[in-house]
Coordinates of C-alpha atoms and ligand atoms in Angstrom, one line a residue:
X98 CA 19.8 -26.7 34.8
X99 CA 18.8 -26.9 31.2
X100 CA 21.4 -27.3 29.2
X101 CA 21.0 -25.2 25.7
X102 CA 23.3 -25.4 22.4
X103 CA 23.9 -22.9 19.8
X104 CA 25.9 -24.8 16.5
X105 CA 26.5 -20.9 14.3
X106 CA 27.5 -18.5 16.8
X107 CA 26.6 -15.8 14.8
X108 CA 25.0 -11.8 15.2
X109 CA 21.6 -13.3 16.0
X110 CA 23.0 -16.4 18.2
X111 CA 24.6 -14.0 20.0
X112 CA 21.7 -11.7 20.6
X113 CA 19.8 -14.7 21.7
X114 CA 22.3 -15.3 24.1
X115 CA 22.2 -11.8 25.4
X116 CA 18.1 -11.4 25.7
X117 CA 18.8 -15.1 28.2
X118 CA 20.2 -13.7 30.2
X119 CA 18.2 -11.4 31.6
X120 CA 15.7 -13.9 32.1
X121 CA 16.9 -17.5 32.1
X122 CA 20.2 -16.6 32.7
X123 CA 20.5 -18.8 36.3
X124 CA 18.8 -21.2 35.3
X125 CA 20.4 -22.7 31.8
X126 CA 23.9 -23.3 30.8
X127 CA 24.6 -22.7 27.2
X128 CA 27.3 -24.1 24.9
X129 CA 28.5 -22.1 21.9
X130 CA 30.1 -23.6 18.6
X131 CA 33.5 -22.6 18.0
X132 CA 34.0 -21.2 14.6
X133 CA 33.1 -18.0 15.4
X134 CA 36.2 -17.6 17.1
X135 CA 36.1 -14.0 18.5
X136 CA 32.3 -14.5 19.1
X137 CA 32.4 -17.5 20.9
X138 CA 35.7 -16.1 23.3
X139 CA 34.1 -12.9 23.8
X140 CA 30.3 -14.6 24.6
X141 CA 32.4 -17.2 27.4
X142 CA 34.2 -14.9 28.7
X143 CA 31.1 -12.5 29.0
X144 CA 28.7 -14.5 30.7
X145 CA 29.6 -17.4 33.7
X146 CA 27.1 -19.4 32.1
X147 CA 28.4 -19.5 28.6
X148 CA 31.4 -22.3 27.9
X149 CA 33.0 -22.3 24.0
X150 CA 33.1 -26.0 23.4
X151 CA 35.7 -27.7 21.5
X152 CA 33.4 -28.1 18.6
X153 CA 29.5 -28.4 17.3
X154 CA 29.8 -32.7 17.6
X155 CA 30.5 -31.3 21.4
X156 CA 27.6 -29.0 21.8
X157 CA 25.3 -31.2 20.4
X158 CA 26.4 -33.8 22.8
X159 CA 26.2 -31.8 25.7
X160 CA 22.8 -30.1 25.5
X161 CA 18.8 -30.9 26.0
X162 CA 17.7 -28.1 23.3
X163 CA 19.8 -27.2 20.0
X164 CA 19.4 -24.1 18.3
X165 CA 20.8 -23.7 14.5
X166 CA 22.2 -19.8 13.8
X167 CA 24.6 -20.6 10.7
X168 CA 23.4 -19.2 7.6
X169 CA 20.7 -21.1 5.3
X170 CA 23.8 -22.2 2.8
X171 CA 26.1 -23.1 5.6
X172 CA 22.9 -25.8 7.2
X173 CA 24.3 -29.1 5.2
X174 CA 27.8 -28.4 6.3
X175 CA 27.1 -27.2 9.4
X176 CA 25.1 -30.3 10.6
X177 CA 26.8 -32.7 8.9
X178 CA 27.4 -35.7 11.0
X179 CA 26.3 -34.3 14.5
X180 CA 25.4 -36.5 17.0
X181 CA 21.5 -35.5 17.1
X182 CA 19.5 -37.8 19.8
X183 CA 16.1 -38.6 20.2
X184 CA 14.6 -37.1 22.9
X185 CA 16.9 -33.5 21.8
X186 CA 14.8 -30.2 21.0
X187 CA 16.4 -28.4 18.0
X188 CA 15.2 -24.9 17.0
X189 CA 16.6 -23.9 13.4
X190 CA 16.7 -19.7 13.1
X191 CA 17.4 -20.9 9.3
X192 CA 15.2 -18.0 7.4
X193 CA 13.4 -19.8 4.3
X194 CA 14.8 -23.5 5.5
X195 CA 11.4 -25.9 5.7
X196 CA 11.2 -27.7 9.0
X197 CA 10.8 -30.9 7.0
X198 CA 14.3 -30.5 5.5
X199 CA 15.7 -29.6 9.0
X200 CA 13.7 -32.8 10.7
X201 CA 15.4 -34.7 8.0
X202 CA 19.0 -33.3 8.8
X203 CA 19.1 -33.5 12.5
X204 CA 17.0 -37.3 12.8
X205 CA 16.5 -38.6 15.3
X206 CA 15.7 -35.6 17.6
X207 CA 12.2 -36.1 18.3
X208 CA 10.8 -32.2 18.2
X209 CA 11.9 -29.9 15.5
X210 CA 11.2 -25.9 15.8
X211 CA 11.2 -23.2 13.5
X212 CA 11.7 -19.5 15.6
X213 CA 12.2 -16.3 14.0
X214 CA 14.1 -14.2 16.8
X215 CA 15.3 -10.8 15.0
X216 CA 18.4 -9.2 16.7
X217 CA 16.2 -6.6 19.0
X218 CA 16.1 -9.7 21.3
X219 CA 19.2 -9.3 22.9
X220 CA 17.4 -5.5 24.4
X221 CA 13.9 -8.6 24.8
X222 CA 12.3 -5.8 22.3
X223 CA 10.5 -7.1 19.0
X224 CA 9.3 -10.6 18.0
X225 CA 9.8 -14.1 18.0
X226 CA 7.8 -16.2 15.8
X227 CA 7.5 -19.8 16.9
X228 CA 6.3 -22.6 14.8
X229 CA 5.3 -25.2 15.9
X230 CA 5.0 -24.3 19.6
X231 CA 6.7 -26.4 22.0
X232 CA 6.2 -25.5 25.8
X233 CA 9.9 -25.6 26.9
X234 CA 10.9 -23.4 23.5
X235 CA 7.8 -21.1 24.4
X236 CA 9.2 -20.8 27.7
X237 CA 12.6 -19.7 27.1
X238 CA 11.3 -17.0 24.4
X239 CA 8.7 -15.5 26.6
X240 CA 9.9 -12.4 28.5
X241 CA 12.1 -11.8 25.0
X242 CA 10.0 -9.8 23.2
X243 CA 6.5 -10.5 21.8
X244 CA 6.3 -14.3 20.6
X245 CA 3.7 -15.4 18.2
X246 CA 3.4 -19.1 17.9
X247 CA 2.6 -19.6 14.5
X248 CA -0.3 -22.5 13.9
X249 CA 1.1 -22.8 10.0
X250 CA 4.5 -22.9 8.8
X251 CA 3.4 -20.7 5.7
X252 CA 2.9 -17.8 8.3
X253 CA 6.5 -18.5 10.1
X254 CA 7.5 -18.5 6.5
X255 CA 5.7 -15.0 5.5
X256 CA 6.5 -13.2 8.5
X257 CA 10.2 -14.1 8.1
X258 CA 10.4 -12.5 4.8
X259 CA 8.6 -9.6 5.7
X260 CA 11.5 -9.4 8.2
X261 CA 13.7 -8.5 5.3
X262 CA 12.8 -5.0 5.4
X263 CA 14.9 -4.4 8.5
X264 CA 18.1 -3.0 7.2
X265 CA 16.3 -1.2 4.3
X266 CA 14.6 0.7 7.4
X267 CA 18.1 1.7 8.8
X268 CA 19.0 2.4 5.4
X269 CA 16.5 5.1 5.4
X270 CA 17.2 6.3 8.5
X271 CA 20.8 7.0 7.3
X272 CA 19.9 8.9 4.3
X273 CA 18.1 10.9 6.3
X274 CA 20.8 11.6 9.0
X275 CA 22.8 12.7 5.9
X276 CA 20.2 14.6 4.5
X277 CA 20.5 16.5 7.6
X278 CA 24.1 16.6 8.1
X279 CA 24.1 18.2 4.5
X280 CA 21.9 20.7 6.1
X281 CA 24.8 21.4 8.9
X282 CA 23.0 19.6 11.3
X283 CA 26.1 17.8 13.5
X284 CA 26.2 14.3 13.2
X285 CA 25.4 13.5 16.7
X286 CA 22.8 15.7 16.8
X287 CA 21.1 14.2 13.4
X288 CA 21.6 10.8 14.8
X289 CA 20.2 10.9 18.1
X290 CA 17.2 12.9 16.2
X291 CA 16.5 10.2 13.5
X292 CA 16.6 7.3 15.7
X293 CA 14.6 8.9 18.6
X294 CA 11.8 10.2 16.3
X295 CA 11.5 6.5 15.0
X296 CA 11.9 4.6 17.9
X297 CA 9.2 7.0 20.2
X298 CA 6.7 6.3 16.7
X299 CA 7.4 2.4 17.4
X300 CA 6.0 3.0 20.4
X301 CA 3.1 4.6 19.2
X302 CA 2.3 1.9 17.3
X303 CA 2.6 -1.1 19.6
X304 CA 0.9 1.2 22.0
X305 CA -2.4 2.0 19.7
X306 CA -2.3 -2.2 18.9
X307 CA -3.0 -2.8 22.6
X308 CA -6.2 -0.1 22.3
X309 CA -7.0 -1.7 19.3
X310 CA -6.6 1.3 17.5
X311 CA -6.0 1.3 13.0
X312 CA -2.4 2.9 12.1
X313 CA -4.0 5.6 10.2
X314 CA -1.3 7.5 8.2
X315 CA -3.7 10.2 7.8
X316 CA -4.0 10.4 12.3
X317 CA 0.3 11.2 12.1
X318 CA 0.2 14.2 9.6
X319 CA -0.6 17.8 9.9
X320 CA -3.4 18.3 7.1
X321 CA -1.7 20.2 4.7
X322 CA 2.1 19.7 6.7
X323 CA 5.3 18.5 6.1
X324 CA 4.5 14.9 6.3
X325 CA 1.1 14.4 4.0
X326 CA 3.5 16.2 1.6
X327 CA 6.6 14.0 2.0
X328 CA 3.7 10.6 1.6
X329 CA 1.8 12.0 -1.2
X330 CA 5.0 12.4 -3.0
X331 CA 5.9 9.1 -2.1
X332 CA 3.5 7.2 -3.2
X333 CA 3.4 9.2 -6.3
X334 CA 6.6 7.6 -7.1
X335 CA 5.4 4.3 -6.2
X336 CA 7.9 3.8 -2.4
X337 CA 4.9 1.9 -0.8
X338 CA 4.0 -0.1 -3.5
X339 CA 8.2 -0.9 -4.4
X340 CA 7.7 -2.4 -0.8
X341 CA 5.6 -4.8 -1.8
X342 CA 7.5 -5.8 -4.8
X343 CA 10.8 -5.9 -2.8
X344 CA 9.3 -8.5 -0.7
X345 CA 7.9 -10.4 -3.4
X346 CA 11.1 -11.0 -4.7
X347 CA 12.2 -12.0 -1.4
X348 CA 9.5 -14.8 -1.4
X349 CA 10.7 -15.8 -4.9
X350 CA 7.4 -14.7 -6.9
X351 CA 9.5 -12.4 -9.3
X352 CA 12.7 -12.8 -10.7
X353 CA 15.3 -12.1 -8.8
X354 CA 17.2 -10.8 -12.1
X355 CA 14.7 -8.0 -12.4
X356 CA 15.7 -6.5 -9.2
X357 CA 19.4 -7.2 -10.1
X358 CA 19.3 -9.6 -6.9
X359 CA 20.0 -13.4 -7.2
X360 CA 16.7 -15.6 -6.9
X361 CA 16.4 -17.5 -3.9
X362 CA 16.1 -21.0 -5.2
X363 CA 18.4 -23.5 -3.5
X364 CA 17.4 -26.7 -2.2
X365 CA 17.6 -25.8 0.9
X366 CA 15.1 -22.4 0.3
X367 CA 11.9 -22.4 0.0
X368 CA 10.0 -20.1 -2.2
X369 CA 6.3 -19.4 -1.0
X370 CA 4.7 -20.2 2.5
X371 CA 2.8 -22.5 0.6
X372 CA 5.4 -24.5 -0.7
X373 CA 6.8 -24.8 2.8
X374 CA 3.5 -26.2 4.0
X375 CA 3.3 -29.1 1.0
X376 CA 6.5 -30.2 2.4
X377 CA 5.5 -30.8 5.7
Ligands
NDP602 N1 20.5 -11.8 11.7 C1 19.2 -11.7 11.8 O1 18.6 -10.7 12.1 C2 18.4 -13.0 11.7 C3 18.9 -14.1 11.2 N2 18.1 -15.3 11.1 C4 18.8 -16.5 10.6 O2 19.8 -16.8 11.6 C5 20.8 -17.5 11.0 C6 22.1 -16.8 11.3 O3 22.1 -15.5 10.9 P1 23.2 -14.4 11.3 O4 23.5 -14.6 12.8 O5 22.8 -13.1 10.8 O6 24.5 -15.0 10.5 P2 26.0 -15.0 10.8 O7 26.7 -15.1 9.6 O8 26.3 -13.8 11.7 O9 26.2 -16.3 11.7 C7 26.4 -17.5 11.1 C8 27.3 -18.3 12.1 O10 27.4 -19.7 11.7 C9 28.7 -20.0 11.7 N3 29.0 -21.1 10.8 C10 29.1 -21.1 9.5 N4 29.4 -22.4 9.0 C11 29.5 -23.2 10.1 C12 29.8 -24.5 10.3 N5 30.1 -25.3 9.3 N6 29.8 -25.0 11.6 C13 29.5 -24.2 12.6 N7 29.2 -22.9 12.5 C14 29.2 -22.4 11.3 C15 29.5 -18.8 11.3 O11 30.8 -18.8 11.5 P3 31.9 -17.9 10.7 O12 31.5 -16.5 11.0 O13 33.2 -18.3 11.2 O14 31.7 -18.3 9.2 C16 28.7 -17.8 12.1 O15 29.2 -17.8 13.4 C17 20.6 -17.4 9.5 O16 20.1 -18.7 9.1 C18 19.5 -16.4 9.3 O17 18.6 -16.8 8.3 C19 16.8 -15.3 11.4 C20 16.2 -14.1 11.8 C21 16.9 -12.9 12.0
LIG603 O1 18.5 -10.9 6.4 C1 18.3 -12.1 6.7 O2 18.5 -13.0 5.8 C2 17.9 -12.5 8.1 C3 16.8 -13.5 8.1 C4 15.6 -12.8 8.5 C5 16.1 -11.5 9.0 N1 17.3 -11.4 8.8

């Protein structure tokens, strides 16, 4: 049995633990961190396999591969002190922590991952983005989505901020259900709508990536319809290109203060792919 360790039983440690089940479920036993104290109950008492330890010192002690879900400002605390072994696998989830700083924190464990698992995981949709690869790590994430082992930390690092544009999507999605609902559609009916219609054209796209086929915008519009209006107007007011800015803030290009946002810029973040890679 391999023995796995979650210190930050969290939204996406527990979504983790939810996707490993379905395929690793009989053959690991995990220990969860206590803090979280409905999370860890409710995980343990959910799944045979699952045990709530008496505290992170524990679950380090007890497991062969330690994964890291507490928040990027909660690492130093977190960690502090834990029994780390040489010979341990840890994998930090820590968006925009460098794997140097963690390798520092959590010496001597011998390897160190970085894994980007987003919270579609625990239904093994979406992906995981591994760096670097590790064949034991690999294995446990394969079957839970698409994983993409990334050969550079920068491209762990970009890919992770482009993941910040998750809850802006359900954002959208919610102004439009209430767009509809202001048109008298019921609320069931405007739900099940808006979240169908996107998820069926995530499934257009991952299928036309397998054919090898370009995401035209252009191929999904009627000429002359609803939808090259909606896009023209759209990027007339600059959406697509805010996009890009939003994110750039998220790497830390812009000032934060511009966006009305705080700048990401603690120690323990880093600010470009690039930067990430000179600390390596
Ligand atoms: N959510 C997501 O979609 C993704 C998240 N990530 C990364 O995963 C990490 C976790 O995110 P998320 O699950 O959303 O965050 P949560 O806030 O849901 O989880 C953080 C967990 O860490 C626990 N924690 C805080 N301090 C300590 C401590 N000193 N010792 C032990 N546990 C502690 C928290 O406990 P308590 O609640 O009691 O404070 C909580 O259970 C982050 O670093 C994030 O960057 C990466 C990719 C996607
Ligand atoms: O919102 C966040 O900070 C986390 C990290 C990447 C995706 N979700």
């Amino acid at each position: 049995m391999l023995r796995l360790g979650f210190v930050g039983t969290g939204t996406l440690a527990q979504a983790v633990i939810g996707g490993l089940q379905e395929t690793h479920g009989d053959r690991c036993t995990i220990l969860v961190s206590p803090r979280s104290e409905e999370t860890s109950r409710a995980l343990a008492a959910r799944y045979p396999n699952v045990e709530r330890a008496a505290s992170s010192a524990a679950v380090v002690e007890g497991s062969d591969i330690v994964f890291l879900g507490m928040r990027p400002q909660q690492l130093a605390e977190g960690i502090a002190a834990l029994p780390f072994r040489d010979g341990q696998v840890v994998v930090s989830f820590l968006a925009g922590v460098p794997l140097a700083l963690v390798r520092e924190k959590v010496r001597p464990a011998a390897a160190v991952c970085r894994a980007i698992p987003l919270p579609g995981i625990r239904l093994r949709r979406g992906p995981v983005v591994l760096h670097p690869g590790h064949a034991l790590v690999e294995d446990l994430f394969g079957g839970l989505g698409d994983l993409i082992v990334a050969d550079r930390e920068s491209d762990l690092t970009a890919v992770s901020n482009a993941s910040a544009m998750m809850s802006s999507h359900f954002a959208m999605q919610n102004r439009m259900v209430d767009w509809l609902s202001s048109r008298s559609v019921a609320p069931d009916v405007a739900t099940r709508y808006v979240r169908s219609m996107f998820a069926g054209l995530a499934a257009i796209g991952l299928d036309g990536l397998d054919r090898g086929e370009q995401l035209d915008p252009a191929h999904h519009e009627t000429k002359g319809g609803l939808n090259e209006r909606v896009r023209s107007h759209l990027a007339s007011a600059g959406w697509f290109d805010e996009v890009a800015t939003a994110l750039d803030i998220v790497e830390g290009h812009l000032s934060g203060e511009k966006a009305g946002l705080p700048r990401l810029g603690s120690d323990e973040h880093e600010m470009t792919g690039k930067e990430a890679d000179a600390r390596t």
